Amino acid sequence: MSQTSQKNNVLIGKTFIYVLLGAASFLSIFPLYWMFVMATNHNSAINSIPPAMLPGNQLVTNFTNVLNTIDFFGAMWNSLVVSTVITIGVLFFCSLAGFAFAKFQFKGKNFLFVFILVTMMIPPQLGLIPQYFIITKLDWLNDLKAIIIPGLIDAFGIFWMRQYISSNVPDELVEAARIDGCSNFRIYWNIAVPVIIPAFATLAIIKFMYVWNDFLWPLVVLREESSQTIQVALRGLIDAYVRDNGMILSGTFWATVPLIVVFLLLNKMFIASLTEGAVK
Amino acid sequence: MGQNPSQATQAPKKSPLSEKKKEALSAYLYVSPFFILFAIFGLFPILFSFYLGFQKWNGLGEMEFVGLQNFKWVLTDPLFWKSLYNTLIMWVLGTLPQLLVGIVLAYALNSTLIKAKSFFRVSIFMPYVTSTVAVAIVFGIMFNDQDYGLFNILLGLFGIDPMSWSTSEWGLKVAISTMVFWRWIGYNTIIYLAGLQAIPNELYEAAQIDGATIRQKIQYITIPMLRPIIILTVFTSTIGALQLFTEPLIYIGRTFREEGITVVLYLYREAFVNLAFGPASASAIVLFFIILILSGINVLVANRIGR
């Protein structure tokens, strides 16, 4: 008797959880699916009741319209360049600094490290206006350098690398290498770097996604179309004279697909990286 | 950049420095890129913001010292208070509910009863991979003011008249909050899930033996053990919510409608549309202190709960 009621309880609980997670998954995926539906439909099919819910045959037309409105591939290329260069730069500089903080003794070490942590608390908008004028003075407006060079500052990356190196690169190994006459940079390069590949992967995913999706700073310093990243360029689609939702969502969809595909392929690593970074 | 690490490895050979000094020198060299770049693109702009807050400047001509006038101007501007009000309302509508829903979803994902967990996890996390601009564009079209807007059709199913989402006080706030909620809910869920998975199973087993109900387990084990993570998410999402910019800018465009303007949008408009760099800097400073105060309150409340 009590066994069947417990079984019933489990069944009810199970059903409830499935319904809850099913609904959450549906609501999470639907806007992305709908983006695809609209990207393949004519504007009139979107602006009707009921609106299109199935993919249409306007995929090529809509995307051609995107290409006629903004420099889509140029902007994607700019985004790729900026994200890749910053990611590689950050991996190198942050691991180097993290290595120094984790394994070297030097005066002011604790102070400098705490200083770096404190900079993480400053809202980025505080320096926005002077930053804009510095970029103007350097003549870097409409130049990807305006994104890349300041983008190399990454306090979290240094913190992350220091923590990882502290607990994963044994002191004995560093000492042994030093006795063998390895230079400091060689110790970093030959001993630390191979061990911290997982930390690199995590930081790379966090950084790449952050830069790829960043909007405010690129909006401020990349005014000319030829220099714009995809996020800024997408805004050009909304500003077009004729509001063609099929075209707008076609551009948005194709700008979103690459990252989604990489995410689906590496989803375990992505989810672990992006959340690990927050919890640690 | 001028930071060539290979030079560091060669230099010590020539000079008879002690091992200790060599180590310290390399260390300074390795951490210097951060400090050099931060000095130029971080610290200097911040200090200069504080300076600009007391100047009258249009970006081209001479600066003129005006004392506290910019602050007075900003703090007596109804639009600034409106932007602060909007930001806080959208924090309540879009950010706070995430914490509750996130815990519920994480609890469900952590259940031992169900299969296909990784499918659910990946789907729920997917919005976070979508860029904020893309989210704002898609939802902007869903929140179309016309009858054929998706959300208006949805309202119609419940017999409610279509809304002018993009021009009404609450319509705008609900639309923008929805965008924020949708993009971040999966992220917070997964963070809570990580927290739930870190709770040792023995605790639940011991409670089971003592005859605890599910509710008691949640109240006395789950919630207290999750506390540090809850505090962390409240802290980070509050700071994020105060910096809300992309969604309203994309959705309301260049009109900067007062129903949807946020503090950062106000700052952006003062600086790059009105070219009033003094008031813009003053508002940046005010925002900084608001964030500081709210973070302080967060820490205080967290300590109180922690006891």
XYZ file of C-alpha atoms in Angstrom:
587
model
C 0.000 0.000 0.000
C 2.589 2.547 1.113
C 4.899 1.241 -1.578
C 2.437 2.067 -4.343
C 1.802 5.536 -2.942
C 5.540 6.150 -2.818
C 5.786 4.952 -6.397
C 3.016 7.361 -7.297
C 4.844 10.187 -5.563
C 7.992 9.427 -7.522
C 5.976 9.349 -10.735
C 4.364 12.707 -9.952
C 7.729 14.219 -9.054
C 9.276 12.816 -12.204
C 6.496 14.163 -14.410
C 6.661 17.544 -12.746
C 10.432 17.805 -13.290
C 10.142 16.695 -16.923
C 7.417 19.265 -17.593
C 9.408 21.999 -15.865
C 12.670 21.270 -17.674
C 10.851 20.657 -20.946
C 9.176 24.054 -20.722
C 12.451 25.758 -19.770
C 14.276 24.101 -22.675
C 11.507 25.053 -25.091
C 11.550 28.686 -23.968
C 15.351 28.729 -24.230
C 15.487 27.294 -27.724
C 12.370 28.832 -29.246
C 13.715 32.373 -29.869
C 16.737 30.853 -31.610
C 14.514 28.607 -33.711
C 12.226 31.503 -34.504
C 15.230 33.569 -35.564
C 15.926 30.856 -38.147
C 12.276 30.739 -39.236
C 12.252 34.487 -39.806
C 15.618 34.400 -41.528
C 14.068 32.114 -44.144
C 10.746 33.892 -44.570
C 9.587 36.970 -46.400
C 8.858 40.027 -44.279
C 5.146 39.723 -45.077
C 5.010 36.155 -43.743
C 6.494 37.401 -40.483
C 4.167 40.369 -40.192
C 0.990 38.368 -40.381
C -1.389 36.614 -38.017
C -0.581 33.882 -37.282
C 3.106 34.502 -38.023
C 5.235 31.948 -39.823
C 6.335 29.130 -37.556
C 8.053 26.964 -40.154
C 11.159 27.678 -42.240
C 10.401 29.320 -45.573
C 12.269 29.636 -48.872
C 13.742 33.131 -48.526
C 17.044 32.066 -46.990
C 19.167 33.255 -49.894
C 17.151 36.393 -50.643
C 17.242 37.592 -47.057
C 20.942 36.986 -46.723
C 21.625 38.740 -50.038
C 19.739 41.722 -48.631
C 21.963 41.593 -45.558
C 25.054 41.682 -47.764
C 23.629 44.692 -49.584
C 23.021 46.558 -46.332
C 26.114 45.894 -44.245
C 29.580 44.484 -44.829
C 28.637 41.234 -43.099
C 31.746 39.195 -43.826
C 34.028 42.141 -43.186
C 32.435 42.633 -39.779
C 32.615 38.911 -38.975
C 36.281 38.980 -39.954
C 36.915 42.003 -37.712
C 35.225 40.234 -34.817
C 37.265 37.104 -35.443
C 40.534 39.057 -35.595
C 39.801 41.070 -32.475
C 38.599 38.083 -30.449
C 41.455 35.821 -31.524
C 44.246 38.330 -31.020
C 42.952 39.425 -27.613
C 42.435 35.833 -26.500
C 45.956 34.769 -27.477
C 47.457 37.916 -25.980
C 45.547 37.503 -22.739
C 46.525 33.839 -22.437
C 50.182 34.750 -22.808
C 50.351 37.850 -20.595
C 48.034 36.511 -17.896
C 49.804 33.177 -17.604
C 53.173 34.935 -17.484
C 51.992 37.305 -14.751
C 50.134 34.520 -12.949
C 53.295 32.416 -13.055
C 55.323 35.238 -11.505
C 52.742 35.710 -8.744
C 52.537 31.989 -8.065
C 56.177 30.938 -8.164
C 58.492 33.937 -7.773
C 59.454 35.932 -4.692
C 59.659 39.681 -5.124
C 59.103 42.826 -3.156
C 55.556 44.206 -3.229
C 54.149 40.933 -4.549
C 51.134 40.839 -2.258
C 50.388 44.508 -2.719
C 50.520 44.234 -6.510
C 48.299 41.168 -6.491
C 45.691 42.782 -4.255
C 45.842 45.856 -6.485
C 44.986 43.695 -9.488
C 42.057 42.160 -7.609
C 40.751 45.600 -6.643
C 40.757 46.745 -10.287
C 38.211 44.006 -10.976
C 35.688 45.869 -8.846
C 35.775 49.078 -10.901
C 32.842 49.473 -13.292
C 34.198 49.824 -16.841
C 32.008 52.868 -17.582
C 33.903 54.995 -15.087
C 36.797 55.625 -17.455
C 34.834 55.384 -20.684
C 34.953 59.023 -21.746
C 38.682 59.674 -21.178
C 39.419 56.311 -22.791
C 37.629 57.546 -25.868
C 39.795 60.672 -25.943
C 42.982 58.669 -25.460
C 42.030 56.561 -28.454
C 41.317 59.755 -30.407
C 44.684 61.219 -29.415
C 46.463 58.036 -30.461
C 44.597 58.257 -33.770
C 43.207 54.769 -33.209
C 39.552 55.606 -33.895
C 38.121 53.160 -36.434
C 41.145 50.966 -35.882
C 40.951 47.480 -34.370
C 43.914 48.420 -32.164
C 41.453 50.512 -30.135
C 39.783 47.275 -29.070
C 42.785 44.975 -28.988
C 45.345 46.910 -26.922
C 43.070 47.925 -24.002
C 41.482 44.464 -24.276
C 44.743 42.874 -23.176
C 44.157 44.114 -19.628
C 42.590 41.204 -17.797
C 42.750 41.172 -14.004
C 40.569 38.101 -13.738
C 42.850 36.211 -16.115
C 45.885 36.895 -13.929
C 43.981 35.824 -10.829
C 42.738 32.677 -12.569
C 46.191 31.722 -13.832
C 47.863 32.357 -10.492
C 45.385 30.093 -8.706
C 45.805 27.338 -11.257
C 49.590 27.520 -11.385
C 49.883 27.634 -7.579
C 48.063 24.358 -7.190
C 49.170 22.528 -10.334
C 52.816 23.376 -10.975
C 54.930 21.774 -8.214
C 57.580 23.993 -6.602
C 60.087 21.113 -6.741
C 59.852 21.039 -10.519
C 60.574 24.757 -10.728
C 63.504 24.376 -8.306
C 64.913 21.404 -10.197
C 64.771 23.277 -13.473
C 66.518 26.222 -11.900
C 69.335 24.025 -10.608
C 69.665 22.636 -14.124
C 70.329 26.198 -15.203
C 67.028 26.929 -16.920
C 66.309 30.602 -17.387
C 63.137 31.936 -15.802
C 61.354 32.264 -19.105
C 62.364 28.726 -20.030
C 60.891 27.455 -16.765
C 57.646 29.216 -17.632
C 57.619 28.000 -21.183
C 58.789 24.396 -20.764
C 57.440 23.531 -17.336
C 54.453 25.732 -16.524
C 52.820 26.081 -19.937
C 52.358 22.346 -20.668
C 50.737 21.854 -17.256
C 48.288 24.739 -17.516
C 46.673 23.853 -20.847
C 43.280 23.220 -19.163
C 43.407 26.666 -17.563
C 44.228 28.102 -20.994
C 41.163 26.424 -22.474
C 38.899 27.834 -19.786
C 40.245 31.350 -20.005
C 40.199 31.243 -23.807
C 36.511 30.379 -23.909
C 35.601 33.066 -21.363
C 37.668 35.716 -23.097
C 36.749 34.883 -26.678
C 33.051 34.964 -25.911
C 33.353 38.160 -23.942
C 35.169 39.994 -26.720
C 32.984 38.540 -29.479
C 29.826 39.753 -27.724
C 31.143 43.083 -26.428
C 29.162 46.063 -27.656
C 29.534 49.372 -25.785
C 33.254 49.994 -26.316
C 33.317 48.924 -29.994
C 30.241 51.100 -30.540
C 32.101 54.105 -29.150
C 35.408 53.730 -31.002
C 34.503 51.943 -34.242
C 32.438 54.474 -36.149
C 33.373 53.617 -39.725
C 31.659 50.621 -41.226
C 34.865 49.029 -42.466
C 36.232 48.762 -38.940
C 33.102 47.567 -37.168
C 32.759 44.280 -35.355
C 29.708 42.167 -36.077
C 27.822 43.293 -32.966
C 28.088 46.946 -33.989
C 27.380 46.145 -37.634
C 24.167 44.301 -36.698
C 22.874 47.568 -35.374
C 23.208 48.942 -38.891
C 20.567 46.434 -39.990
C 17.966 47.946 -37.654
C 18.850 51.457 -38.770
C 18.235 50.639 -42.443
C 15.552 52.776 -44.112
C 13.151 49.971 -44.845
C 12.552 47.794 -41.840
C 12.783 44.292 -43.253
C 12.558 41.844 -40.363
C 13.464 38.890 -42.557
C 16.697 40.611 -43.493
C 17.418 41.805 -39.934
C 16.993 38.353 -38.462
C 18.913 36.739 -41.285
C 21.960 38.829 -40.365
C 21.423 38.200 -36.671
C 20.983 34.480 -37.214
C 24.120 34.003 -39.307
C 26.099 36.107 -36.860
C 24.930 33.866 -34.010
C 25.336 30.472 -35.684
C 29.152 30.134 -35.522
C 29.310 30.527 -31.764
C 26.299 28.240 -31.220
C 27.912 25.530 -33.366
C 31.183 25.727 -31.449
C 29.183 25.667 -28.227
C 27.244 22.561 -29.251
C 30.450 20.768 -30.247
C 32.273 21.642 -27.035
C 29.269 22.124 -24.760
C 30.734 20.346 -21.731
C 33.902 22.401 -21.851
C 31.979 25.632 -22.521
C 29.577 25.231 -19.633
C 32.318 24.163 -17.245
C 34.581 27.047 -18.269
C 32.024 29.809 -18.182
C 30.627 28.837 -14.811
C 33.878 27.731 -13.174
C 35.194 31.212 -13.812
C 32.332 32.694 -11.820
C 32.388 30.316 -8.890
C 36.128 30.340 -8.193
C 53.931 46.652 -26.273
C 57.724 46.437 -26.197
C 57.637 43.510 -23.800
C 60.014 41.020 -25.281
C 60.339 38.141 -22.840
C 63.362 36.656 -24.608
C 65.366 39.691 -23.582
C 64.694 38.794 -19.991
C 66.256 35.406 -20.463
C 69.393 36.785 -22.064
C 70.020 39.758 -19.852
C 70.939 37.877 -16.673
C 73.782 35.964 -18.422
C 75.667 39.158 -19.032
C 75.277 40.728 -15.623
C 76.444 39.001 -12.459
C 73.154 39.312 -10.623
C 72.279 37.029 -7.780
C 69.642 34.381 -8.351
C 67.231 36.245 -6.119
C 67.582 39.496 -7.979
C 67.208 37.737 -11.302
C 64.002 36.157 -10.075
C 62.607 39.465 -8.897
C 63.583 41.188 -12.135
C 61.868 38.539 -14.244
C 58.815 38.756 -12.026
C 58.536 42.517 -12.459
C 58.965 42.111 -16.186
C 56.262 39.434 -16.349
C 53.688 41.439 -14.425
C 54.563 44.754 -16.079
C 52.334 44.447 -19.184
C 49.263 44.573 -16.974
C 50.435 47.574 -15.006
C 51.648 49.525 -18.027
C 48.414 48.956 -19.945
C 46.293 49.548 -16.870
C 48.070 52.820 -16.167
C 47.299 54.085 -19.672
C 43.848 52.635 -20.354
C 42.520 52.108 -16.831
C 43.917 54.260 -14.071
C 44.549 57.436 -16.043
C 41.041 57.503 -17.571
C 39.491 56.931 -14.148
C 41.406 59.814 -12.576
C 40.684 61.957 -15.604
C 36.971 61.173 -15.246
C 37.059 62.635 -11.763
C 38.823 65.695 -13.179
C 36.372 66.048 -16.075
C 33.467 65.854 -13.654
C 34.420 69.363 -12.497
C 34.978 70.838 -15.965
C 32.816 72.221 -18.690
C 33.970 70.727 -21.974
C 32.509 69.881 -25.365
C 35.405 67.679 -26.387
C 37.179 70.227 -28.574
C 37.648 73.657 -26.996
C 39.197 74.734 -23.723
C 38.081 73.165 -20.493
C 36.551 75.418 -17.911
C 36.464 74.675 -14.194
C 32.887 74.807 -13.000
C 33.094 73.310 -9.524
C 30.187 71.108 -8.590
C 27.936 72.456 -11.325
C 27.985 69.226 -13.385
C 26.972 67.184 -10.369
C 24.260 69.654 -9.539
C 23.102 69.516 -13.133
C 22.956 65.733 -13.202
C 21.410 65.347 -9.766
C 18.667 67.864 -10.529
C 17.979 66.410 -13.968
C 14.675 64.502 -13.744
C 15.853 62.297 -16.610
C 18.816 61.104 -14.560
C 16.532 60.045 -11.710
C 14.201 58.474 -14.221
C 17.111 56.492 -15.648
C 18.112 55.343 -12.173
C 14.512 54.401 -11.392
C 14.240 52.468 -14.674
C 17.493 50.653 -14.005
C 16.363 49.582 -10.548
C 12.905 48.504 -11.752
C 14.446 46.401 -14.510
C 16.804 44.907 -11.937
C 13.776 43.846 -9.910
C 11.892 42.545 -12.972
C 14.697 40.951 -14.943
C 17.464 40.033 -12.550
C 15.980 39.129 -9.191
C 13.481 36.529 -10.508
C 16.399 34.739 -12.145
C 17.792 33.845 -8.779
C 14.594 32.134 -7.670
C 13.825 30.429 -10.984
C 17.495 29.503 -11.337
C 17.489 27.636 -8.037
C 14.308 25.772 -8.948
C 15.708 24.762 -12.357
C 19.024 23.751 -10.828
C 17.192 21.637 -8.273
C 15.274 19.922 -11.068
C 18.444 19.377 -13.118
C 20.121 17.837 -10.085
C 17.310 15.342 -9.545
C 18.249 11.678 -9.697
C 14.832 10.815 -11.114
C 15.307 12.001 -14.667
C 17.259 11.205 -17.839
C 18.484 13.391 -20.727
C 20.008 15.805 -18.242
C 22.733 16.949 -20.599
C 20.140 17.823 -23.248
C 18.265 20.006 -20.763
C 21.485 21.549 -19.502
C 22.715 22.439 -22.989
C 19.346 23.893 -24.069
C 18.961 26.004 -20.973
C 22.512 27.307 -21.253
C 22.302 28.117 -24.966
C 20.847 31.650 -24.601
C 24.006 32.692 -22.766
C 26.097 31.944 -25.859
C 23.875 34.267 -27.914
C 25.199 37.824 -28.033
C 23.285 40.511 -26.177
C 22.785 42.416 -29.429
C 21.239 39.369 -31.112
C 18.978 38.774 -28.109
C 17.819 42.381 -28.149
C 17.109 42.278 -31.889
C 15.114 39.034 -31.769
C 13.105 40.007 -28.709
C 12.678 43.502 -30.088
C 10.841 41.990 -33.049
C 8.851 39.665 -30.787
C 7.833 42.684 -28.705
C 6.540 44.444 -31.803
C 3.853 47.038 -31.071
C 1.701 45.838 -33.962
C -1.053 43.256 -33.622
C 1.163 40.676 -35.351
C 3.934 40.992 -32.765
C 4.480 37.585 -31.196
C 3.876 38.737 -27.646
C 0.768 40.628 -28.691
C -0.573 37.484 -30.347
C 0.208 35.645 -27.126
C -1.730 38.266 -25.156
C -4.585 37.842 -27.614
C -4.824 34.152 -26.681
C -5.702 35.298 -23.181
C -8.156 37.862 -24.494
C -5.909 40.818 -23.679
C -5.612 43.756 -26.062
C -2.294 44.298 -27.893
C 0.256 46.436 -26.036
C 2.504 49.213 -27.256
C 5.573 47.561 -25.803
C 8.184 49.958 -27.126
C 6.419 53.165 -26.148
C 4.731 52.492 -22.838
C 6.142 52.811 -19.353
C 5.693 49.183 -18.307
C 5.763 47.649 -21.763
C 9.338 48.802 -22.298
C 10.462 47.638 -18.895
C 8.855 44.229 -19.265
C 10.339 43.794 -22.745
C 13.865 44.733 -21.693
C 13.660 42.718 -18.477
C 12.558 39.697 -20.493
C 15.653 40.001 -22.680
C 17.888 40.135 -19.616
C 16.072 37.251 -17.965
C 16.218 35.039 -21.029
C 19.925 35.519 -21.663
C 21.103 35.024 -18.068
C 18.759 32.463 -16.529
C 20.678 29.468 -17.874
C 23.982 30.849 -16.682
C 22.711 31.312 -13.139
C 21.010 27.919 -13.209
C 24.266 26.168 -14.066
C 26.097 28.045 -11.327
C 23.495 26.941 -8.795
C 23.705 23.423 -10.176
C 27.451 23.409 -9.537
C 26.689 24.536 -5.993
C 24.088 21.805 -5.490
C 26.439 19.141 -6.777
C 29.068 20.258 -4.289
C 26.779 19.419 -1.343
C 27.867 16.047 0.046
C 25.254 13.342 -0.359
C 25.886 12.069 3.190
C 24.105 15.137 4.542
C 20.919 14.167 2.733
C 21.319 10.521 3.693
C 21.732 11.412 7.353
C 18.643 13.614 7.165
C 16.767 10.778 5.474
C 17.617 8.451 8.370
C 16.408 11.103 10.802
C 13.117 11.144 8.910
C 13.400 14.607 7.347
C 10.866 15.622 4.711
C 11.889 17.027 1.365
C 10.962 20.506 2.499
C 13.085 20.161 5.626
C 16.017 18.936 3.537
C 15.747 21.974 1.298
C 15.348 24.361 4.207
C 18.069 23.017 6.475
C 20.614 21.572 4.035
C 20.246 22.907 0.511
C 19.626 26.592 1.150
C 22.305 27.037 3.854
C 24.891 25.151 1.783
C 24.057 27.210 -1.302
C 24.336 30.483 0.593
C 27.824 31.528 -0.600
C 26.818 30.952 -4.219
C 23.539 32.808 -3.781
C 25.425 35.765 -2.327
C 27.884 35.664 -5.211
C 25.166 35.630 -7.877
C 23.214 38.425 -6.198
C 26.408 40.466 -6.045
C 27.533 39.964 -9.644
C 24.070 40.180 -11.191
C 23.324 43.400 -9.321
C 26.460 45.042 -10.641
C 25.640 43.737 -14.111
C 22.068 45.045 -13.898
C 23.249 48.530 -12.953
C 25.328 48.583 -16.137
C 22.408 47.674 -18.395
C 22.980 49.280 -21.788
C 22.879 47.095 -24.884
C 19.303 45.805 -24.659
C 17.639 49.221 -24.211
C 19.882 50.868 -26.817
C 19.027 48.267 -29.453
C 15.345 48.181 -28.544
C 14.556 51.882 -28.268
C 17.235 52.963 -30.714
C 18.312 56.554 -31.018
C 15.137 57.932 -29.463
C 16.457 57.339 -25.928
C 12.857 57.192 -24.757
C 12.642 58.112 -21.125
C 10.579 55.024 -20.298
C 13.508 52.800 -21.139
C 16.616 54.883 -20.573
C 19.120 53.402 -18.096
C 21.946 55.088 -16.205
C 24.639 53.939 -18.651
C 22.424 54.918 -21.567
C 22.046 58.350 -19.979
C 25.820 58.590 -19.653
C 26.313 57.503 -23.264
C 23.749 60.011 -24.493
C 25.249 62.926 -22.530
C 28.725 62.114 -23.831
C 28.395 60.909 -27.383
C 25.124 62.473 -28.510
C 24.957 65.748 -26.561
C 28.763 66.118 -26.353
C 28.345 67.292 -22.762
C 31.408 65.557 -21.387
C 31.336 67.278 -18.018
C 27.861 66.116 -16.988
C 28.561 62.734 -18.592
C 31.646 62.285 -16.411
C 29.697 63.457 -13.386
C 27.049 60.818 -14.067
C 29.774 58.166 -14.452
C 31.101 59.136 -11.027
C 27.621 59.053 -9.515
C 27.081 55.600 -11.039
C 30.377 54.461 -9.538
C 29.248 55.520 -6.078
C 25.832 53.920 -6.527
C 27.522 50.647 -7.411
C 29.860 51.073 -4.437
C 26.965 51.700 -2.055
C 24.849 48.827 -3.378
C 27.854 46.494 -3.201
C 28.396 47.622 0.382
C 24.760 46.898 1.231
C 25.136 43.520 -0.457
C 28.126 42.657 1.700
C 26.371 43.848 4.862
C 23.229 41.852 4.128
C 25.325 38.827 3.194
C 27.154 39.006 6.523
C 23.883 39.388 8.414
C 22.398 36.323 6.700
C 25.648 34.457 7.113
C 25.382 34.568 10.878
